[in-house]
Coordinates of C-alpha atoms in Angstrom, one line a residue:
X232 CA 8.7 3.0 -106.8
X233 CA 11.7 5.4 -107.0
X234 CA 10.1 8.6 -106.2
X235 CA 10.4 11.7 -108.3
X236 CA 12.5 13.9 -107.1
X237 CA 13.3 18.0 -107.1
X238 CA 16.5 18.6 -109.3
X239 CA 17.6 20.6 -106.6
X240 CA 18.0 18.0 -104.1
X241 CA 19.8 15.1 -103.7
X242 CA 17.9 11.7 -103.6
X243 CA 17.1 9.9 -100.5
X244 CA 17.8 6.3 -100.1
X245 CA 17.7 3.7 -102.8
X246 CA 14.3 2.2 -103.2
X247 CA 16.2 -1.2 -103.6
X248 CA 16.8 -3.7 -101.1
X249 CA 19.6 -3.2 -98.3
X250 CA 19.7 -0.3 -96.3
X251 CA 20.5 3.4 -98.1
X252 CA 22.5 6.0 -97.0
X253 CA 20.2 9.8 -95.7
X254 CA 20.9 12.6 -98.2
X255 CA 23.3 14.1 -96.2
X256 CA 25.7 11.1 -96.6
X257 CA 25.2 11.7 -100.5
X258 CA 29.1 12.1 -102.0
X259 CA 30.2 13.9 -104.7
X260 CA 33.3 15.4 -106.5
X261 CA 35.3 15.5 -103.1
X262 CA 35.6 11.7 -103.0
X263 CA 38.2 10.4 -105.4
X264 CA 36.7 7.2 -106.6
X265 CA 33.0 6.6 -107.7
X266 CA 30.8 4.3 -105.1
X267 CA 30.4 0.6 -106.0
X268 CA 26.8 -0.9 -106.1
X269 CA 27.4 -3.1 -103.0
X270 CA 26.4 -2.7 -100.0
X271 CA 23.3 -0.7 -100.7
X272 CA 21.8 -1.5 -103.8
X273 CA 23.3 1.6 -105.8
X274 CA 21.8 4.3 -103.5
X275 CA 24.7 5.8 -103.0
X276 CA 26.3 5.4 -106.4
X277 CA 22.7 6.8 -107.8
X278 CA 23.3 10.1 -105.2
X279 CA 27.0 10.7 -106.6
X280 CA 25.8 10.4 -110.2
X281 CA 23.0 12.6 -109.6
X282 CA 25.3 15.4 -108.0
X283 CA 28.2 15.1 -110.4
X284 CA 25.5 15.3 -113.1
X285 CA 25.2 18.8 -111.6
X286 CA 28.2 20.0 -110.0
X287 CA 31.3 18.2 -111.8
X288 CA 29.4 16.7 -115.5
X289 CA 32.9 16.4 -116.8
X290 CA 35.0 15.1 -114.3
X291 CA 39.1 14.7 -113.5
X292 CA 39.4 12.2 -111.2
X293 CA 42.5 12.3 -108.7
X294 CA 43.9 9.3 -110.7
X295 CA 44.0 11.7 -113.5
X296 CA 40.6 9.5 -115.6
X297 CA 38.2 11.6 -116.3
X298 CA 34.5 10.9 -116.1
X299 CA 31.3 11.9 -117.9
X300 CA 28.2 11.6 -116.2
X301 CA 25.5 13.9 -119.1
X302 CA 23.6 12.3 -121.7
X303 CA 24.8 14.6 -124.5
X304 CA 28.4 14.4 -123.6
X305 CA 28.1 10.5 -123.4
X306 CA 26.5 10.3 -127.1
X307 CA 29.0 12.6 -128.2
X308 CA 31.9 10.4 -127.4
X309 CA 30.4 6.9 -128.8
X310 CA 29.6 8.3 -132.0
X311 CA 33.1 9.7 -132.6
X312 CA 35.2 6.7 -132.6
X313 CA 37.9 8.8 -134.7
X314 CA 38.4 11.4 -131.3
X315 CA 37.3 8.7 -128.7
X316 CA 39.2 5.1 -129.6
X317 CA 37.8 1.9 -127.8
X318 CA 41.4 0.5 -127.8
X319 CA 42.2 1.1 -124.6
X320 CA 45.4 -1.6 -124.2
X321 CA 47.5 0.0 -127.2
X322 CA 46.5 3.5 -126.3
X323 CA 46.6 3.6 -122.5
X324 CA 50.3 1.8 -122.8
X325 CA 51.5 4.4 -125.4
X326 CA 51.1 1.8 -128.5
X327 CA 53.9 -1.3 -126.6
X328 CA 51.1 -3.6 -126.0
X329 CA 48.1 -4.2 -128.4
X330 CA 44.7 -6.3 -127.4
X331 CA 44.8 -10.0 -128.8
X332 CA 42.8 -10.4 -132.0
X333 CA 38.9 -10.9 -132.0
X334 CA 38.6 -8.5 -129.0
X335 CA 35.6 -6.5 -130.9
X336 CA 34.9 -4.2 -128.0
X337 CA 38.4 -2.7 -128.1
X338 CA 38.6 -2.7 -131.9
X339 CA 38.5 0.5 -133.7
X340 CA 37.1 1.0 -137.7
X341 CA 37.8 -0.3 -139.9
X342 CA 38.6 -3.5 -138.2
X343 CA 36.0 -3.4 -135.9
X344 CA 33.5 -3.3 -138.8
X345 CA 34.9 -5.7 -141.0
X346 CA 34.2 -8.2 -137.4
X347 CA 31.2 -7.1 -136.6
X348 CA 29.4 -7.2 -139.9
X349 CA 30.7 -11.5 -140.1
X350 CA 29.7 -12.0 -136.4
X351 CA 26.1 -10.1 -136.9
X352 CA 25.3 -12.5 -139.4
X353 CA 24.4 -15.1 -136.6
X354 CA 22.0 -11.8 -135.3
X355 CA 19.6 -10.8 -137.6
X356 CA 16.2 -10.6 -136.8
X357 CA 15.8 -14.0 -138.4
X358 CA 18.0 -15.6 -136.5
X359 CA 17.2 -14.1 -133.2
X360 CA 13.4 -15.1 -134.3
X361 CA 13.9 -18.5 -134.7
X362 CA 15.1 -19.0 -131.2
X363 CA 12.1 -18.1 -129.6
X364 CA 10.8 -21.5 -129.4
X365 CA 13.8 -23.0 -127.8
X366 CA 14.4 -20.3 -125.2
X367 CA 10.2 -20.5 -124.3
X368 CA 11.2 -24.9 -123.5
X369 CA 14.2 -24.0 -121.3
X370 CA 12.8 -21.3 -119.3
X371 CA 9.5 -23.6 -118.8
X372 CA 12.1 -26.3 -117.9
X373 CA 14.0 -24.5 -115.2
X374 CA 10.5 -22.7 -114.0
X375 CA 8.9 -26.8 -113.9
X376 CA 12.3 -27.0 -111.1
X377 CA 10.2 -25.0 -108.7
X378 CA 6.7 -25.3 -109.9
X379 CA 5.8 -26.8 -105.8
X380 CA 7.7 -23.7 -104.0
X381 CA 6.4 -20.4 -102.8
X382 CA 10.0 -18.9 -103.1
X383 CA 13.1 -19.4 -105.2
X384 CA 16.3 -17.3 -105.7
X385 CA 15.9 -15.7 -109.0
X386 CA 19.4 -16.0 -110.8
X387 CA 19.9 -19.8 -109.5
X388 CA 16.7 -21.0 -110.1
X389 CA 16.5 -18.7 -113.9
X390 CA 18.4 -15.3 -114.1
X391 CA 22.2 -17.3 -114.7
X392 CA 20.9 -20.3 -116.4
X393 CA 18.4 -19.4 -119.2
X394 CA 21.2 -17.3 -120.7
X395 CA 23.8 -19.1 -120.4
X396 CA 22.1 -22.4 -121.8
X397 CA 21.2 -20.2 -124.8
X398 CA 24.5 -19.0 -125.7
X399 CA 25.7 -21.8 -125.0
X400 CA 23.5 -23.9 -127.6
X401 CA 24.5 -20.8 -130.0
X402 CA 28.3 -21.0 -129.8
X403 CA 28.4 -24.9 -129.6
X404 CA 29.8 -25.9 -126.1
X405 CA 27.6 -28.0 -123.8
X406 CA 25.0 -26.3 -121.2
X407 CA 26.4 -28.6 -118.1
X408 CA 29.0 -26.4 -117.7
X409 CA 27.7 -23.1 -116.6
X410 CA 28.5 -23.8 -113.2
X411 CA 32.3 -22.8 -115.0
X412 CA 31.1 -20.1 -116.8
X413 CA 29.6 -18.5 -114.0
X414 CA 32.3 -18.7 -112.2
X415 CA 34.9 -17.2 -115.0
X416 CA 32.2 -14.2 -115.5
X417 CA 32.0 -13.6 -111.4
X418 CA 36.1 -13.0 -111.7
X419 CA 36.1 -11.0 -115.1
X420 CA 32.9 -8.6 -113.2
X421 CA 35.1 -8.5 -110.3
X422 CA 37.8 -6.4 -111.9
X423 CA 38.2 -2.9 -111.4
X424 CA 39.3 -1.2 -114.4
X425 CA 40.8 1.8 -112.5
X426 CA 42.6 -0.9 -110.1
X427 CA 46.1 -1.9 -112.2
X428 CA 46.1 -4.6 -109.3
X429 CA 42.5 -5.9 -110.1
X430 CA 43.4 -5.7 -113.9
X431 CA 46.3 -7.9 -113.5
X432 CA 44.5 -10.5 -111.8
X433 CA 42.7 -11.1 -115.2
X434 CA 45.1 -13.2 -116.8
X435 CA 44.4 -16.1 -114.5
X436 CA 40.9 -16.5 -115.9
X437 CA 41.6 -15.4 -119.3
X438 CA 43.9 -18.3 -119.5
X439 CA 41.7 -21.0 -118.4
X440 CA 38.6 -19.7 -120.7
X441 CA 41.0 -19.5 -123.4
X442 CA 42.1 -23.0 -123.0
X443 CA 38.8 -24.2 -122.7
X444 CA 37.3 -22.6 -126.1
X445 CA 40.4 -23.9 -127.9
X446 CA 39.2 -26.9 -127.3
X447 CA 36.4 -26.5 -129.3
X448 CA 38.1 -24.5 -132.1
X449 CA 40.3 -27.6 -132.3
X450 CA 37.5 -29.6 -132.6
X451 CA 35.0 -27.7 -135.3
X452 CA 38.1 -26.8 -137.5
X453 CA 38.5 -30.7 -138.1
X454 CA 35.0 -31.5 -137.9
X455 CA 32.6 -28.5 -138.4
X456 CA 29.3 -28.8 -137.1
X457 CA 26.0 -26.3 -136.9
X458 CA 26.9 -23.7 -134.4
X459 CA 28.5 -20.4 -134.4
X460 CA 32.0 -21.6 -133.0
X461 CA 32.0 -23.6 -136.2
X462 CA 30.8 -20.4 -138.5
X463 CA 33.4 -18.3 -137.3
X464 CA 36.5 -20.9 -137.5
X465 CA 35.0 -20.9 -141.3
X466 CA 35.0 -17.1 -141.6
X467 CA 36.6 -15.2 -143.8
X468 CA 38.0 -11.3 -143.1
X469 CA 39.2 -9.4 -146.4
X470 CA 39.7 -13.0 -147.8
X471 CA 41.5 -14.4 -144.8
X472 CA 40.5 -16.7 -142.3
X473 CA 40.0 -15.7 -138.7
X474 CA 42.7 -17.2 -136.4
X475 CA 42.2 -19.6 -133.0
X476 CA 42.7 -16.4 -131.0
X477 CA 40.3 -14.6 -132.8
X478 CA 37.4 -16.8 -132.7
X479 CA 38.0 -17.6 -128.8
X480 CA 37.8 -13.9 -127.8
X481 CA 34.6 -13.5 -129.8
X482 CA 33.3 -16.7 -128.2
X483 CA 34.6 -15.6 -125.0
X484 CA 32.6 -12.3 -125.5
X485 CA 29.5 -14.1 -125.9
X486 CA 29.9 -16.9 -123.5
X487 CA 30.5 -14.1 -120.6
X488 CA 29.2 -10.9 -121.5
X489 CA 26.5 -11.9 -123.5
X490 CA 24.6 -14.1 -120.4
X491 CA 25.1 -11.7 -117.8
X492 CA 23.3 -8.7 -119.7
X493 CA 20.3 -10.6 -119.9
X494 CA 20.8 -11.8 -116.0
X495 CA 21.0 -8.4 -114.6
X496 CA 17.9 -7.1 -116.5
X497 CA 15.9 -10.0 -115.6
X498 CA 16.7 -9.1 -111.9
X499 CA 16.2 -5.4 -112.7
X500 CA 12.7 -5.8 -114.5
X501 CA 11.5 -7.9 -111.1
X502 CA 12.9 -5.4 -108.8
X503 CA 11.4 -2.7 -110.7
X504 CA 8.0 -4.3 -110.9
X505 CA 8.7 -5.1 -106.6
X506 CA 8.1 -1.5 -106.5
X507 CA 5.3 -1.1 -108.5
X508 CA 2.9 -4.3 -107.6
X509 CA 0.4 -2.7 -109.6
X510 CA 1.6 -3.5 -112.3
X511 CA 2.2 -7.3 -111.9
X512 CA -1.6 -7.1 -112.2
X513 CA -1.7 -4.7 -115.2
X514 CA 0.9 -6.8 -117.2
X515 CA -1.3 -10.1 -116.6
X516 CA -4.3 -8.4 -118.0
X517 CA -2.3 -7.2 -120.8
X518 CA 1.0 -8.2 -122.2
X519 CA 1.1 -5.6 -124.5
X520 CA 3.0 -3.5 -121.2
X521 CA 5.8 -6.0 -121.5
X522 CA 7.8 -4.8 -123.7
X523 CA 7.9 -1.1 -122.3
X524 CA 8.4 -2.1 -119.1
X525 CA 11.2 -4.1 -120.4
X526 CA 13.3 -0.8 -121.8
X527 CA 11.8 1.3 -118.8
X528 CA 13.7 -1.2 -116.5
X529 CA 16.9 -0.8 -119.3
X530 CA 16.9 3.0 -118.4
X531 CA 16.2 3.2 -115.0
X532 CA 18.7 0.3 -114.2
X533 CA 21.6 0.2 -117.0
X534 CA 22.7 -3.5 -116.5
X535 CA 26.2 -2.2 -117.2
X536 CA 26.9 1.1 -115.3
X537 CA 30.0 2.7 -117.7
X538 CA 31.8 2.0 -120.7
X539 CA 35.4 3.4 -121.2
X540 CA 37.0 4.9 -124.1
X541 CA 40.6 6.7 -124.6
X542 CA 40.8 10.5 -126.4
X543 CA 43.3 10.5 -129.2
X544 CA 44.0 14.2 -129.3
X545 CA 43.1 17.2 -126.8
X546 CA 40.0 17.5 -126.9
X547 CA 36.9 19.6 -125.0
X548 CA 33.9 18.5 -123.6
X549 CA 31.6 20.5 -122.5
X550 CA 34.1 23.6 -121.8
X551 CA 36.5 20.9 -120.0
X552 CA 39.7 20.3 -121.7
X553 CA 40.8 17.0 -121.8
X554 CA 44.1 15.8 -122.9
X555 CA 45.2 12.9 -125.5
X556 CA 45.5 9.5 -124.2
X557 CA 43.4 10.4 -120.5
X558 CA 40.9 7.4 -120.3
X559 CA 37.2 8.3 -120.3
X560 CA 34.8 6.4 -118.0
X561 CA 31.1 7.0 -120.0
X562 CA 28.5 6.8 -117.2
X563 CA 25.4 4.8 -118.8
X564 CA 23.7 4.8 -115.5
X565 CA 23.8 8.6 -115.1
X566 CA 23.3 9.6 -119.1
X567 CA 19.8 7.1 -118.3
X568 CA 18.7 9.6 -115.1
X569 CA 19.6 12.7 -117.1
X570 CA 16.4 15.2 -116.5
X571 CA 17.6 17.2 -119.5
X572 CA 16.4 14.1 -121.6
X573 CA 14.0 12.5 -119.6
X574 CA 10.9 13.8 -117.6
X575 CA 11.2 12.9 -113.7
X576 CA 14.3 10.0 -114.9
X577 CA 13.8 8.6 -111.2
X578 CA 10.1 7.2 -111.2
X579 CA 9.5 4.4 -113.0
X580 CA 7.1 4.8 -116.3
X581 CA 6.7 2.4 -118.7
X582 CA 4.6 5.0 -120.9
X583 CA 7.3 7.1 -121.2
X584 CA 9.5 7.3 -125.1
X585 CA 12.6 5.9 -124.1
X586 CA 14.3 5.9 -128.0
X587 CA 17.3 7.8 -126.3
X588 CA 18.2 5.0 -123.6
X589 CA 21.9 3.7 -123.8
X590 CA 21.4 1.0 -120.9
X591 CA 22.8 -1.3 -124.4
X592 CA 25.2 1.8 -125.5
X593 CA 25.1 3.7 -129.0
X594 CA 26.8 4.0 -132.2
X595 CA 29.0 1.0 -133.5
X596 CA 29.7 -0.1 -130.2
X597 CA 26.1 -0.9 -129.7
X598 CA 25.3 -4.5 -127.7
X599 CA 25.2 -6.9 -130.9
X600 CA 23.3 -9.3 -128.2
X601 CA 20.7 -7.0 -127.2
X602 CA 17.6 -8.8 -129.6
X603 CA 18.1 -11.7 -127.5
X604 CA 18.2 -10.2 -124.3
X605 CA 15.2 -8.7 -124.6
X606 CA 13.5 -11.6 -126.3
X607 CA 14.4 -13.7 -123.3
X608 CA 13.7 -10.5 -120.6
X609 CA 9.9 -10.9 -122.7
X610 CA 9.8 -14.8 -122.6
X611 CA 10.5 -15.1 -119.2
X612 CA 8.4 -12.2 -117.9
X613 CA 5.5 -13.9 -119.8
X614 CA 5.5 -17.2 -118.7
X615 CA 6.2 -16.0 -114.9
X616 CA 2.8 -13.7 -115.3
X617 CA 1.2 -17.1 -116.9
X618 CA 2.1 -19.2 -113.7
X619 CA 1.9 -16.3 -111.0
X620 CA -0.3 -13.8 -109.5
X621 CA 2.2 -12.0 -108.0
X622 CA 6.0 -12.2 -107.3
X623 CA 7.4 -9.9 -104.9
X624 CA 11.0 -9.5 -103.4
X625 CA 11.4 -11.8 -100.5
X626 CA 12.9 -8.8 -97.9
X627 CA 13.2 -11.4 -95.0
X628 CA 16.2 -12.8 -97.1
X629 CA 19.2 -11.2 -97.9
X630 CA 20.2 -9.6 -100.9
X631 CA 23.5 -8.9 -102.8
X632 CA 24.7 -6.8 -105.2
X633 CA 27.5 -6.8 -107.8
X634 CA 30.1 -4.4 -107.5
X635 CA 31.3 -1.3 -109.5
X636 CA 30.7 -2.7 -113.2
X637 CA 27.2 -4.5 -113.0
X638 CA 23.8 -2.7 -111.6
X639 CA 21.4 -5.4 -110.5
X640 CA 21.6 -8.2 -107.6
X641 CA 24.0 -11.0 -107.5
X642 CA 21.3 -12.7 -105.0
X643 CA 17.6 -12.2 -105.4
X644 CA 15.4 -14.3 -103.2
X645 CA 11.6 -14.1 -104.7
X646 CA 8.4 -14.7 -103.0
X647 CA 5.8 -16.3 -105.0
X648 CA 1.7 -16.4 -105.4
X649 CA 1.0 -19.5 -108.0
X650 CA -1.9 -18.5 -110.3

């Protein structure tokens, strides 16, 4: 368990795997970049967030970004996409350069919600319902793969595949290759936003998904068949079609994004429950605990650790001015720990009321995938307590971490007890 700790004092060492820094290594405003999850787990990213929370809450980095790292200021900024603009290409390069079409998490109303309302169609409750069935025979498929071992690595063996074979199925395009999507998501979660270098190296990838989705826009525009690829090449915004660009970037955005939400949070909600074993046994006893473990895990471990907008006028947060066009980094991971919201935000408590989590973001911006990640984060927890009496980290193997954009472990080796 993450321990509570006194708002007065820095926290100690991550409680994750990998070895933590001591609290007098803890970094704050003085450094001139944030800490990236890797090598230790997020202990020392969790320390900076926890002092800039206090010291520096809105923050002008030397590369003249500026960071927020409070809950209110966070919620602030999302629900005023009129001051705070998602469009980060055509603002941050003073309106020469404009994000290619379909790109619905840099699109601003009223496009953005003449998209989103066509694309949630294929996410009602309904919908997301009806794949229950379908997601329960692939994750007891890929857990059948390692029914004879006593340990596995959690996102080869499940974390990367269940999602990925679901949006896959979703979108049309076959399950065999998520080696290749893997892959393509690894490169695009590599990228530094603050790094023009890293940001560059985009392209390379964009290309090839790109190509590789046109393929199948090419293919259900001639012949349309009963997947979402298909419904959105037959889409129509304000009475015109969507274009090939369009419905690849939205498929691109579910193909990627969409898979590696759900991966991280299954790793998070087994790391979490490594540090409280007790409940392994609870949640057997009584599933009812799943589904608030689930969102405790969501708060405590944000599978995505910022989201950026761009101000469009001079602006104050918070008694901090902050001038048109600077980019603002919104720090989901700290808003989550915020003690001004949430009682003791660094122990772990499935009975607490977490309504005011972002771990999925807030206001129009909000995850439009988020149902099925947490219908397949409750499938899978389900049918692991159904076929084990305890799963535990496996600490004699190593463990990795993603960099600066995902929280959760790129490698998580499990030790298993079948029931």
């Amino acid at each position: 368990m993450v321990v509570q700790q006194d708002q007065h004092q820095d926290p100690p060492a991550a409680r994750e795997p990998g070895q933590g820094p001591g609290p007098a290594a803890v970094p704050g405003p003085e450094v001139p970049k944030a800490p990236t999850v890797e090598p230790d787990g997020g202990a020392t990213l969790l320390g900076w967030l926890a002092r800039m929370r206090r010291e520096a809450p809105v923050w002008h980095a030397p590369n003249g970004h500026v960071h927020l790292f409070r809950h209110e200021d966070i919620m602030r900024v999302v629900t005023d996409p009129a001051v705070f603009s998602s469009d980060l290409v055509s603002k941050g390069s003073g309106g020469k350069q404009k994000p290619s079409g379909g790109q619905l998490l840099m699109l601003d109303p009223p496009d953005h919600g003449k998209l989103r309302r066509l694309v949630s169609k294929a996410f009602t409750a309904k919908m997301v319902a009806a794949l229950e069935p379908r997601i329960t025979e692939i994750t007891e498929e890929l857990l059948d793969a390692v029914a004879g071992a006593d340990s596995f690595e959690m996102n080869d063996a499940l974390a990367n595949p269940l999602p990925v074979t679901v949006i896959s199925m979703m979108l049309g395009v076959p399950g065999s290759d998520r080696d290749q999507f893997q892959q393509w998501a690894n490169n695009l979660l590599a990228v530094d936003p603050e790094d023009p270098e890293s940001v560059a190296g985009l392209s390379s990838t964009a290309e090839a998904l790109g190509a590789y989705l046109q393929g199948f826009v090419d293919a259900r525009r001639a012949e349309p068949q009963d997947d979402l690829i298909s419904q959105l090449c037959a889409a129509e915004v304000d009475g015109e079609q969507l274009n090939d660009m369009e419905v690849i970037n939205f498929s691109a955005l579910l193909l990627l994004a969409g898979h590696i939400t759900t991966s991280v949070l299954l790793g998070n909600l087994l790391m979490c429950l490594d540090e409280r074993p007790e409940l392994f046994k609870e949640l057997r006893e009584d599933r009812k605990l799943i589904t608030p473990c689930i969102e405790e895990t969501l708060r405590m471990r944000s599978p995505f650790t910022k989201v950026e907008r761009v101000a469009m006028r001079d602006v104050e947060i918070s008694g901090v001015q902050v001038a048109s066009g600077s980019q603002l980094h919104l720090w989901l991971l700290s808003a989550n720990r915020d003690d001004e919201v949430f009682d003791d935000p660094d122990t772990y408590d499935p009975d607490r009321h977490n309504a005011k989590q972002v771990a999925f973001g807030h206001g129009i911006h909000y995850c439009i995938g988020a149902p099925i990640a947490r219908l397949e984060a409750r499938i899978v927890l389900d049918l692991l307590l159904d076929r084990y009496t305890d799963v535990r980290v496996d600490r004699s193997e190593p463990v990795s971490f993603h960099g600066s954009n995902i929280f959760g472990a790129r490698r998580l080796p499990l030790k298993v007890s079948r029931a």
